[in-house]
């Protein structure tokens, strides 16, 4: 896939996407979370990239939303869907649904929505989704007890690039490797020429080490699982609660996760714990052992019957008199026992193995002294051995656990992605249920082929500022250019909003809030909101240019206009609207113009303009009673006409009758 061919993707973004493991798969599936892991790509930007990739795949040039008001209705529709999501991912993923002019893209989105609509939004599933987030990439882990060694400059550079977690070291010969083995617990030599070398320490010749980073640096994989522990467990719970078959053995995953803590350290191994405690407690154990030995000697000296009284002897000793010969001659057995107790304390308190206890025995020895003191060099040697043993044990545990987790790496990606996609599906399902939606039926394959317009039965707009259950259903069908008349506050603008919302949702491939909908596939949707007051000459000219571009464009358009007559004087407005309708009629476009000048526009037009009306049934206590569904081929009475009619009925008289005749 040529990344820079995707709409909105430049060279810099393409380079960032190429750093992903599988950018093509992420783009083809619309995986916003995976795309957002590219350097410098936010989730919002990832949604734009995914949308661009969808357009490229379907050869979809976009541009269905041709006006600001059409974009506003689209944003409102997406907002209604987002309100029903749990995760941030689902919010961004919904941005990949857009009104398309591609029949294939619409069918693709419809297939997704149809599956989604069958989902039952279970509150327990929604609760479980609250803990799911896209998987995160941990920062680079520094492993200080292991290094890569090579005599080749190119391999050195390769090592720094492929395994930045380890220090890379240049060596010339076996002596250099031996020196490294004294500084690192493990040295991995990547040059085959050193095969068979024999040096002290944990030195491994592995020419394939850079090609198998999961074995060379198991910490990388463990850091990933440690970083994403909560996300993975939450995703697993979602599958269980929803009754979905997970792509991974959940019990095996839970067991593996229980063996690694939040910083990637393997836990639950008694031998590693023993060695780690021994390293940490060594100094304290040695200090206590000294006290044990000295306490034993003090007690022995006080009780010893020698040439001088024991208490005097003790006083001399504590004043620094030479005691080696005295201890050797008078207290040899007691001194040996004191050292034995010290050695035993170190071995027992640190739970040392036989070979380790042998090293520990050297901590206390040499010429008799009082107070007894340890041999620091022997302590350092034991510490080195214990530390190396601990690190080797840790490395083995990490390698074993990484091997167990290695084949789970891709499945857990799918595990989390499926859970996040479930949130998207449930949002669509909830939307469809909340607003009594159905899947619309397209009556032609490509935009502009037949000009069949739209038919909405039982449509209710969720954009109204009332409870949805209180919204009155609307039936409305339009084919060709049509004027929509009606009383003020009768619902003309709400009808346009409903038509715009239904057609936009339909071309997003999503369910629509109606009992039944048929429509053609529009290449562009133009919705012009009501102008706020008469425009000055410059703004008026700019508006006419917009409509000039509109009527000069391609066929297959839906045009919705709300009271265009407000842009200038009523007489001129009627003529202008009539001219626009004539051009749209020639294109076989579908158009609905809301206007209070329907009679004047019809008279000015050179074709038989269809006029529909939202009719008020009358006034009751000053409130209009309105039939919200437009009546076909009916010029609705205006609010002033209804008021005059009511006064003529209530009060009678020639004045009101004469006014009524004017209408």
Coordinates of C-alpha atoms in Angstrom, one line a residue, residues 324 328 335 365-369:
X324 CA 45.6 -13.3 69.5
X328 CA 44.7 -19.1 70.9
X335 CA 36.8 -18.7 69.5
X365 CA 38.3 -16.6 59.8
X366 CA 42.0 -15.7 59.9
X367 CA 43.9 -14.7 63.0
X368 CA 41.9 -14.6 66.3
X369 CA 40.7 -11.1 67.1

